Short mmCIF file of C-alpha atoms and ligand atoms in Angstrom, two decimals:
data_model
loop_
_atom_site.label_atom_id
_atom_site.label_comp_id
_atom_site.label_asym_id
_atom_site.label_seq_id
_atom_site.Cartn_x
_atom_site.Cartn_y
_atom_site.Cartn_z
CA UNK E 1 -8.83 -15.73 -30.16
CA UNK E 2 -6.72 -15.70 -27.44
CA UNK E 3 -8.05 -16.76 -23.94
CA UNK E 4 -8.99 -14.46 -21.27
CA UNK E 5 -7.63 -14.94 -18.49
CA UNK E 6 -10.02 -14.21 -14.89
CA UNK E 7 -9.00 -11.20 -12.92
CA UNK E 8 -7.17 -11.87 -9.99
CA UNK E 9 -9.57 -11.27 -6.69
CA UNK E 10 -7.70 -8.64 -4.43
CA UNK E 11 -8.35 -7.41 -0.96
CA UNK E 12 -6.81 -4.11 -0.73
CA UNK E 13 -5.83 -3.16 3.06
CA UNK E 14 -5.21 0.54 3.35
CA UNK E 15 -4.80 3.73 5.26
CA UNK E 16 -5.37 6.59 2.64
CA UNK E 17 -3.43 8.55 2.53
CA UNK E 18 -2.12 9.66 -0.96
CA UNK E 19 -0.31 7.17 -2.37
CA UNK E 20 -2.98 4.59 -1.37
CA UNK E 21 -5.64 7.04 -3.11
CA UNK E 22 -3.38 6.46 -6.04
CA UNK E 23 -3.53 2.54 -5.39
CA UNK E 24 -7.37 2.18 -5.46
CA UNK E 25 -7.41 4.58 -8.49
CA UNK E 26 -4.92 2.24 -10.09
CA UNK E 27 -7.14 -0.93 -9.10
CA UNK E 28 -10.03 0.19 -10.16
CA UNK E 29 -7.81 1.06 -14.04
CA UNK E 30 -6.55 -2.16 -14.62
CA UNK E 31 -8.78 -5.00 -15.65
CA UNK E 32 -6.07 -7.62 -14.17
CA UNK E 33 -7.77 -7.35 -11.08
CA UNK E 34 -10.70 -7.52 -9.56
CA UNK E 35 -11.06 -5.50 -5.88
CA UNK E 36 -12.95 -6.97 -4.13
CA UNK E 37 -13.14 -5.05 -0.78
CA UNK E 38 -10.98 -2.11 0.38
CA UNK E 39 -10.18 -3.08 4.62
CA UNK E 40 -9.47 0.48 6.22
CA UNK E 41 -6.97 0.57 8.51
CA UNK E 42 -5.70 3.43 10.89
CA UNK E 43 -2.15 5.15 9.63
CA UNK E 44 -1.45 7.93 7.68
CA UNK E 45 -4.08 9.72 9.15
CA UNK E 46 -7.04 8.42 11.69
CA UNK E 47 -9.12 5.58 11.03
CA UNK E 48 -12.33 7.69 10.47
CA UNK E 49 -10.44 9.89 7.98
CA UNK E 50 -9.19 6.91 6.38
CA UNK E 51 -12.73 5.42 5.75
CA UNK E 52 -13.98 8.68 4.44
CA UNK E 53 -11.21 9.08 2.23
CA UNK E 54 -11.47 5.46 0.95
CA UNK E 55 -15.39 5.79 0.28
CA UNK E 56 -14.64 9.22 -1.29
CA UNK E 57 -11.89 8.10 -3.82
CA UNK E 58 -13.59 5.28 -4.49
CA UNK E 59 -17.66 7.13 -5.92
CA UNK E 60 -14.75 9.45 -7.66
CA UNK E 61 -13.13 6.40 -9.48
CA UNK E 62 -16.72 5.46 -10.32
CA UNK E 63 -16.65 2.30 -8.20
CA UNK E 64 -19.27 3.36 -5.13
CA UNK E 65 -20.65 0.67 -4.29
CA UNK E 66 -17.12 -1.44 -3.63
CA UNK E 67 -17.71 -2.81 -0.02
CA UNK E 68 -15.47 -0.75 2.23
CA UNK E 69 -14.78 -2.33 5.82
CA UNK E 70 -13.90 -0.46 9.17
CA UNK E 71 -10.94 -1.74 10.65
CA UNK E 72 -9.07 -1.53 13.47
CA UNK E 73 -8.03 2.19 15.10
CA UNK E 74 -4.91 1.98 16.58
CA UNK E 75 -1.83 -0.36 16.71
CA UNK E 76 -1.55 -3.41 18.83
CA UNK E 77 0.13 -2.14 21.62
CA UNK E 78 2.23 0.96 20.44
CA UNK E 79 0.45 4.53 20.57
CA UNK E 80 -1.25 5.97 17.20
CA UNK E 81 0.92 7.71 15.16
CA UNK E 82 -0.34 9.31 11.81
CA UNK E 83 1.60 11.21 8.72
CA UNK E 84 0.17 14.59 8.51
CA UNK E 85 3.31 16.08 7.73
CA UNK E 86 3.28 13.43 4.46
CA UNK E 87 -0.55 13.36 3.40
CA UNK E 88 -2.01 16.64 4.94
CA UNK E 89 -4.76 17.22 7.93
CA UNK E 90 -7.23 14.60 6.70
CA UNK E 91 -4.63 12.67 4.23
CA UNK E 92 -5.31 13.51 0.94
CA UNK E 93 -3.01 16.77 0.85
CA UNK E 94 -4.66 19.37 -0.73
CA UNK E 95 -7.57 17.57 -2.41
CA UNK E 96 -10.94 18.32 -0.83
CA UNK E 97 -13.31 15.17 -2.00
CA UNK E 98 -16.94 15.56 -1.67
CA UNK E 99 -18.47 13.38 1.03
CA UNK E 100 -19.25 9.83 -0.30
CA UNK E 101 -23.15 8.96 -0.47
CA UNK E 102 -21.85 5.37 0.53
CA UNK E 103 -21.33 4.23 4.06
CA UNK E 104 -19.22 1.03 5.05
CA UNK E 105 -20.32 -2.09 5.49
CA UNK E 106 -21.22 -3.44 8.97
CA UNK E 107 -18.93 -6.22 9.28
CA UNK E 108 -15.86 -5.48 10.65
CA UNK E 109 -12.56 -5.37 8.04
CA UNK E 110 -10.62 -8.03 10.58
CA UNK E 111 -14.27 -10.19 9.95
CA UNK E 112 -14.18 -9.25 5.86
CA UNK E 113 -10.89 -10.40 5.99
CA UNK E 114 -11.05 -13.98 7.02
CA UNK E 115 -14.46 -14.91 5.60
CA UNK E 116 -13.47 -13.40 1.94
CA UNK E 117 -10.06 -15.48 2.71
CA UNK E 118 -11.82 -18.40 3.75
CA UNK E 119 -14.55 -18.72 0.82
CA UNK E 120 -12.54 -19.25 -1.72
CA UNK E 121 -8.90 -21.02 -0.45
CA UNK E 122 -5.99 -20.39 -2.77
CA UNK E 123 -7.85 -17.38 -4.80
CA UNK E 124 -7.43 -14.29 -2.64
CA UNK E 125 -4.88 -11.77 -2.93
CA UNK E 126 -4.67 -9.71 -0.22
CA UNK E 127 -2.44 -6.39 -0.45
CA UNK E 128 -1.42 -4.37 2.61
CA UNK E 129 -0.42 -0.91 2.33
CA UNK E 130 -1.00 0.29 5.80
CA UNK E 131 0.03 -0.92 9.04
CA UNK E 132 -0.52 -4.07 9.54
CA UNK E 133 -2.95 -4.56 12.09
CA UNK E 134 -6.39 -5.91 10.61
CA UNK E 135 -3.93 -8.60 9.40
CA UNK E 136 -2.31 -9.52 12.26
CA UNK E 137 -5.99 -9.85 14.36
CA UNK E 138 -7.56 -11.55 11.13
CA UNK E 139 -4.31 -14.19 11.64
CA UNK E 140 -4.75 -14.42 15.27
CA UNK E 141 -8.71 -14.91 14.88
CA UNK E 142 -8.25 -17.27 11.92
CA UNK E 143 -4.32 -18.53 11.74
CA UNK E 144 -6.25 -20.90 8.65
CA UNK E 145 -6.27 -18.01 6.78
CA UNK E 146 -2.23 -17.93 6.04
CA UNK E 147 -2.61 -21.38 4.29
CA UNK E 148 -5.92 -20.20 2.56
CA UNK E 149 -4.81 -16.86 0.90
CA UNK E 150 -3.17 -17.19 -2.44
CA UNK E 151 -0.17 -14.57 -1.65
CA UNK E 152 0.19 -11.32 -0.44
CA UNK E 153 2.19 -8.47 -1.21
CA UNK E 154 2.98 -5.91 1.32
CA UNK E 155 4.36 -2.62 1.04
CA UNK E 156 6.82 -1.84 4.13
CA UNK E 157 10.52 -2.30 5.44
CA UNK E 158 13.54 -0.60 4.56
CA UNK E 159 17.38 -2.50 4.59
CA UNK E 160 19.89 -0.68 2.71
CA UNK E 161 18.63 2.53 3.42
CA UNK E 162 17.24 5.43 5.49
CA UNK E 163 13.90 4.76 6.79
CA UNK E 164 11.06 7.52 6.41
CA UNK E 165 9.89 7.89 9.68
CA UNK E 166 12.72 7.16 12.57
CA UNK E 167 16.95 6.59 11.28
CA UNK E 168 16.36 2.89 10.42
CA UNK E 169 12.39 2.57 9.83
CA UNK E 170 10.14 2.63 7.38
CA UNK E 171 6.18 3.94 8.14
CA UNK E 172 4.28 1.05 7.84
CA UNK E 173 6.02 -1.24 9.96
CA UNK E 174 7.01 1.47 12.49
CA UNK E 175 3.69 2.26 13.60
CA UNK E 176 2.87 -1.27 14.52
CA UNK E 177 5.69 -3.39 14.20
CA UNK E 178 4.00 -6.00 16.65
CA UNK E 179 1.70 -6.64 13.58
CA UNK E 180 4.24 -6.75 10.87
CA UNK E 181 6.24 -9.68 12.99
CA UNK E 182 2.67 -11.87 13.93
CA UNK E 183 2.24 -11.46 10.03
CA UNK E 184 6.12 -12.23 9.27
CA UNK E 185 5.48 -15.39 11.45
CA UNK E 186 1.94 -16.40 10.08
CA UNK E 187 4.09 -18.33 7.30
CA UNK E 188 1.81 -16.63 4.80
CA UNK E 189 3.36 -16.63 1.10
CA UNK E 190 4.81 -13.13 1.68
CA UNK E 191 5.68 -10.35 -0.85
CA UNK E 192 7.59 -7.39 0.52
CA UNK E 193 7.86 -4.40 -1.43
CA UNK E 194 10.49 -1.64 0.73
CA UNK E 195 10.82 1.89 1.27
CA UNK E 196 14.37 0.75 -0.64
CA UNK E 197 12.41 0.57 -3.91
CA UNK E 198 9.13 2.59 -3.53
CA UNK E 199 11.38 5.40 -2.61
CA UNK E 200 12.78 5.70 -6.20
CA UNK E 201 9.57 5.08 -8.05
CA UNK E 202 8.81 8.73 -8.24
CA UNK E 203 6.02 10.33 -9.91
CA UNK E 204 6.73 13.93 -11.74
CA UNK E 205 4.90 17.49 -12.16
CA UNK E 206 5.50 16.76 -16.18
CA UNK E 207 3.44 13.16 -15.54
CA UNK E 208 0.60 15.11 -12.90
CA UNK E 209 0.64 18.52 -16.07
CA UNK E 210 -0.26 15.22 -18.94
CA UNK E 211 -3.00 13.94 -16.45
CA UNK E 212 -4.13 17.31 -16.01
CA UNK E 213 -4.22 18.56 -19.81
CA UNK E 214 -6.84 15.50 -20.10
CA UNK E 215 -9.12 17.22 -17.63
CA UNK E 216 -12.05 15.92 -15.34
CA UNK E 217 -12.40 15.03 -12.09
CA UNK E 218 -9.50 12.50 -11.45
CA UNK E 219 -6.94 14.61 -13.00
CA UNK E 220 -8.07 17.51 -10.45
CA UNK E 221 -7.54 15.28 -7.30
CA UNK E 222 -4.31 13.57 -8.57
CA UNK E 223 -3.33 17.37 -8.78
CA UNK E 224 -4.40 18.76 -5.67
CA UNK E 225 -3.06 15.56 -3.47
CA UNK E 226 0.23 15.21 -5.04
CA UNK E 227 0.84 18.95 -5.03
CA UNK E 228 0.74 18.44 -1.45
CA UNK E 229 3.10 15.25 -1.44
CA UNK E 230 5.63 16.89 -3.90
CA UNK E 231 6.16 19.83 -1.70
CA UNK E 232 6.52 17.47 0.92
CA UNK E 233 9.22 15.35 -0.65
CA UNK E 234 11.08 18.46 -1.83
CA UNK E 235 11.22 19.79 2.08
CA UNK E 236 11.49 16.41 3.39
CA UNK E 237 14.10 14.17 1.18
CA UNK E 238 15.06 16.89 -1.34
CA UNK E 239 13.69 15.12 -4.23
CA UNK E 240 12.02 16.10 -7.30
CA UNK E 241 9.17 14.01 -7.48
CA UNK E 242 6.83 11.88 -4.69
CA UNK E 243 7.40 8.27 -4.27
CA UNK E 244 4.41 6.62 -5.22
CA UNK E 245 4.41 3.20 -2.69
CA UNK E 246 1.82 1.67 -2.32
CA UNK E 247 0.44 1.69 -6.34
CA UNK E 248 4.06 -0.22 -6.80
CA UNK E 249 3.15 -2.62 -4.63
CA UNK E 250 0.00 -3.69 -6.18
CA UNK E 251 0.86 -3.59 -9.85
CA UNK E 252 3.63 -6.58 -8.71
CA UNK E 253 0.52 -8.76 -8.84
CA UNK E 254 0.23 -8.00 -12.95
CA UNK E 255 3.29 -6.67 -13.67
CA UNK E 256 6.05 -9.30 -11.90
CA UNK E 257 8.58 -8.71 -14.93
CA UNK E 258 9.17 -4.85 -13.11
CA UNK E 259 10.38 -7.10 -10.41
CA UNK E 260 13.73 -9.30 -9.00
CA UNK E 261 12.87 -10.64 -6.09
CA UNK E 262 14.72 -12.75 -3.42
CA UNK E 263 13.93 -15.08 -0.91
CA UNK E 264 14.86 -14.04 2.94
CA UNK E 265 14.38 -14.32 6.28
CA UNK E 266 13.13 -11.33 8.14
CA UNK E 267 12.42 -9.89 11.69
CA UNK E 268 11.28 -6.97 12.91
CA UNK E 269 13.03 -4.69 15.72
CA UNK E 270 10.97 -4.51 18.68
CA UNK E 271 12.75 -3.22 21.79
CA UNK E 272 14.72 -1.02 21.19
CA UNK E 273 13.02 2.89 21.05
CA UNK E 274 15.82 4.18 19.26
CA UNK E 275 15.67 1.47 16.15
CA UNK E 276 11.71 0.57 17.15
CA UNK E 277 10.22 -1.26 13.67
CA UNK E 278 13.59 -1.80 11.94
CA UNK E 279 13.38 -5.03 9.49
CA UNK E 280 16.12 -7.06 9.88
CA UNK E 281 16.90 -8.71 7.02
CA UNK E 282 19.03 -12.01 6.87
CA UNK E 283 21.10 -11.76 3.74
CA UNK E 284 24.15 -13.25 4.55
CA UNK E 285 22.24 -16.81 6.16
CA UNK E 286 23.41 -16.19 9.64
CA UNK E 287 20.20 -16.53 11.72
CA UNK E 288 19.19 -19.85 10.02
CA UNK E 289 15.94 -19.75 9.76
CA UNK E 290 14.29 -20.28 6.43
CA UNK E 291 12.89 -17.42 4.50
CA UNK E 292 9.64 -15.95 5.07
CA UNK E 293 9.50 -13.21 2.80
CA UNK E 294 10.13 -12.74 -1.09
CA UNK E 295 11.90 -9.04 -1.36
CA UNK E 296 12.10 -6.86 -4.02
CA UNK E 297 15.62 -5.76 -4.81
CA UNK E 298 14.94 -4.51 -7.98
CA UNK E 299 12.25 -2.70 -10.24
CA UNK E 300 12.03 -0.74 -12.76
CA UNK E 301 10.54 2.21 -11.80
CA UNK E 302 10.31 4.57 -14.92
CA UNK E 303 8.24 1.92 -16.64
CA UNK E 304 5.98 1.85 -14.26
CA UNK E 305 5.39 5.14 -13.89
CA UNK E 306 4.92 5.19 -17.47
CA UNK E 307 2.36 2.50 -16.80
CA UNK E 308 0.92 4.07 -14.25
CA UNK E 309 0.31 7.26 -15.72
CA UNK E 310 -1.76 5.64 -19.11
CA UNK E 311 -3.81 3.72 -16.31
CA UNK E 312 -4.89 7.12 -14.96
CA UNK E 313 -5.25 8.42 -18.34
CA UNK E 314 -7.52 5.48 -19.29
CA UNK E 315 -9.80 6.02 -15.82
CA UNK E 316 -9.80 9.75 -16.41
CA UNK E 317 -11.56 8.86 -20.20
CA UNK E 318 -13.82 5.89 -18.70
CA UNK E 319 -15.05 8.17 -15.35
CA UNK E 320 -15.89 11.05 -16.32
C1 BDR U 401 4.10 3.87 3.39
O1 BDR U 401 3.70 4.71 4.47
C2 BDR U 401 2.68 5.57 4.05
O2 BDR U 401 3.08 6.90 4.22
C3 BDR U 401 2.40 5.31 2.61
O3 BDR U 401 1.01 5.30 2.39
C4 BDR U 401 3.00 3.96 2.35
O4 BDR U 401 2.08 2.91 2.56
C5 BDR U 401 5.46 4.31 2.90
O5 BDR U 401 6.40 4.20 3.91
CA1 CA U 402 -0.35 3.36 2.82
#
């Protein structure tokens, strides 16, 4: 027999928004992982959107009584900004959830954070897919936790391309970019997954029709949000299909071979209003500072969607 090996412990920070619903749905499908907590963040829409939509996605993916922690409600020092253009009025496009029996738990995502970090040193993944701002006040709170957390992978940046939200920035470090630096600083072992990739990891009507000719639950509210997030990436970008971020950035934990990564040092634009949130990436070794980042530059993104989409297949036949 061969061995089994123990499911990787994962804190999931998130704003959901669509592409994180599809992250926790993708969690909860794959047995490499074990979530342990989902930390709510403010983002793609407001924070007490976000923690309804997190408690709601998470009694539909069967998992309801996965400890869900209120986080913080607005950036460190930059307004609130949210994506309804991207992931609808509440952020979950067209999908109306029912209302989630479960409530969060009292302690406070920044306070989850640090003690799940803390409890067991060199065994927590953490994975941000929101702004990064219950990390940045769990690093200030407790900077121990940088040396204690096993790695973490966060979606956000974009360098060789476009960003989504202003000319040269991507969402997630845009909206508080303050954050993303403290946590570029904290000397954490980082993971970035950017805009660059994520952009061209595109899920299809053809993949949302196969979920949907399985029927259920799940396959209705992958429909209904991603019909939403399609039409927006036609209007938007002009694309075909809707990136799919933030479940990219957490499969990297099982699935590394997608993945070339480099190492590299990187900074985030803060002064300037016109390039607010840009990461600056040191590719050519001028700044000389060591790296504080690993960076995908490539992935294979058909293959994962292909992954992806027997995942949802697999938690469509378990939750029904
Ligand atoms: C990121 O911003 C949000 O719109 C998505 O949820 C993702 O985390 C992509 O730029
Ligand atoms: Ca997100």
């Amino acid at each position: 027999m061969s061995p089994v090996s123990t499911p990787r412990r994962v804190l999931l920070d998130t704003d959901p928004g669509i592409d994180d619903a599809l992250a926790i749905l993708l969690g909860l499908a794959s047995p490499e992982i074990e979530l342990a907590a989902l930390t709510v963040v403010h983002g793609n829409c407001t924070l007490s959107e976000a923690v309804a939509n997190a408690l709601a996605v998470l009694e539909l993916g069967g998992a309801p009584g996965l400890p869900v922690a209120v986080g913080c409600d607005r950036p460190l020092l930059r307004p609130p900004y949210t994506a309804p253009e991207t992931h609808g009025m509440t952020g979950l496009g067209y999908a109306r959830l029912p209302v989630a029996g479960a409530t969060p738990v009292a302690e406070h995502a920044v306070d989850l954070l640090i003690r799940e970090i803390m409890a067991a040193p060199g065994e927590v993944t953490l994975v941000a897919v929101g702004p990064l701002t219950n990390v940045a006040l769990a690093l200030r709170k407790e900077p121990r936790i940088a040396g204690a957390v096993r790695d973490c992978i966060v979606m956000g940046g974009a360098f060789h391309c476009d960003g989504n939200t202003i000319p040269l920035a991507e969402f997630n470090i845009y909206v508080d970019p303050h954050a993303a630096q403290i946590v570029l600083d904290s000397g954490m072992p980082l993971t970035l997954m950017p805009w660059d990739i994520t952009s061209r990891v595109q899920l299809m009507q053809s993949d949302v029709d196969r979920l949907l000719a399985r029927g259920g639950p799940i396959a209705a509210f992958i429909a209904e949000a991603t019909r939403f997030y399609i039409e927006f990436h036609r209007s938007h970008f002009g694309w075909v299909g809707c990136s799919i971020n933030d479940p990219a950035a957490l499969a990297l934990l099982w699935w590394p071979e997608l993945a070339r990564v480099r190492e590299l040092h990187v900074a985030v634009e803060l002064t300037s209003e016109l390039t607010m949130g840009q990461t600056v990436g040191d590719f050519l070794g001028k700044a000389g500072r060591a790296p504080n980042v690993r960076l995908v530059e490539q992935f294979d993104g058909p293959e994962f969607v292909r992954r992806f989409v027997e995942r949802m297949e697999a938690l469509i036949d378990r939750v029904r």
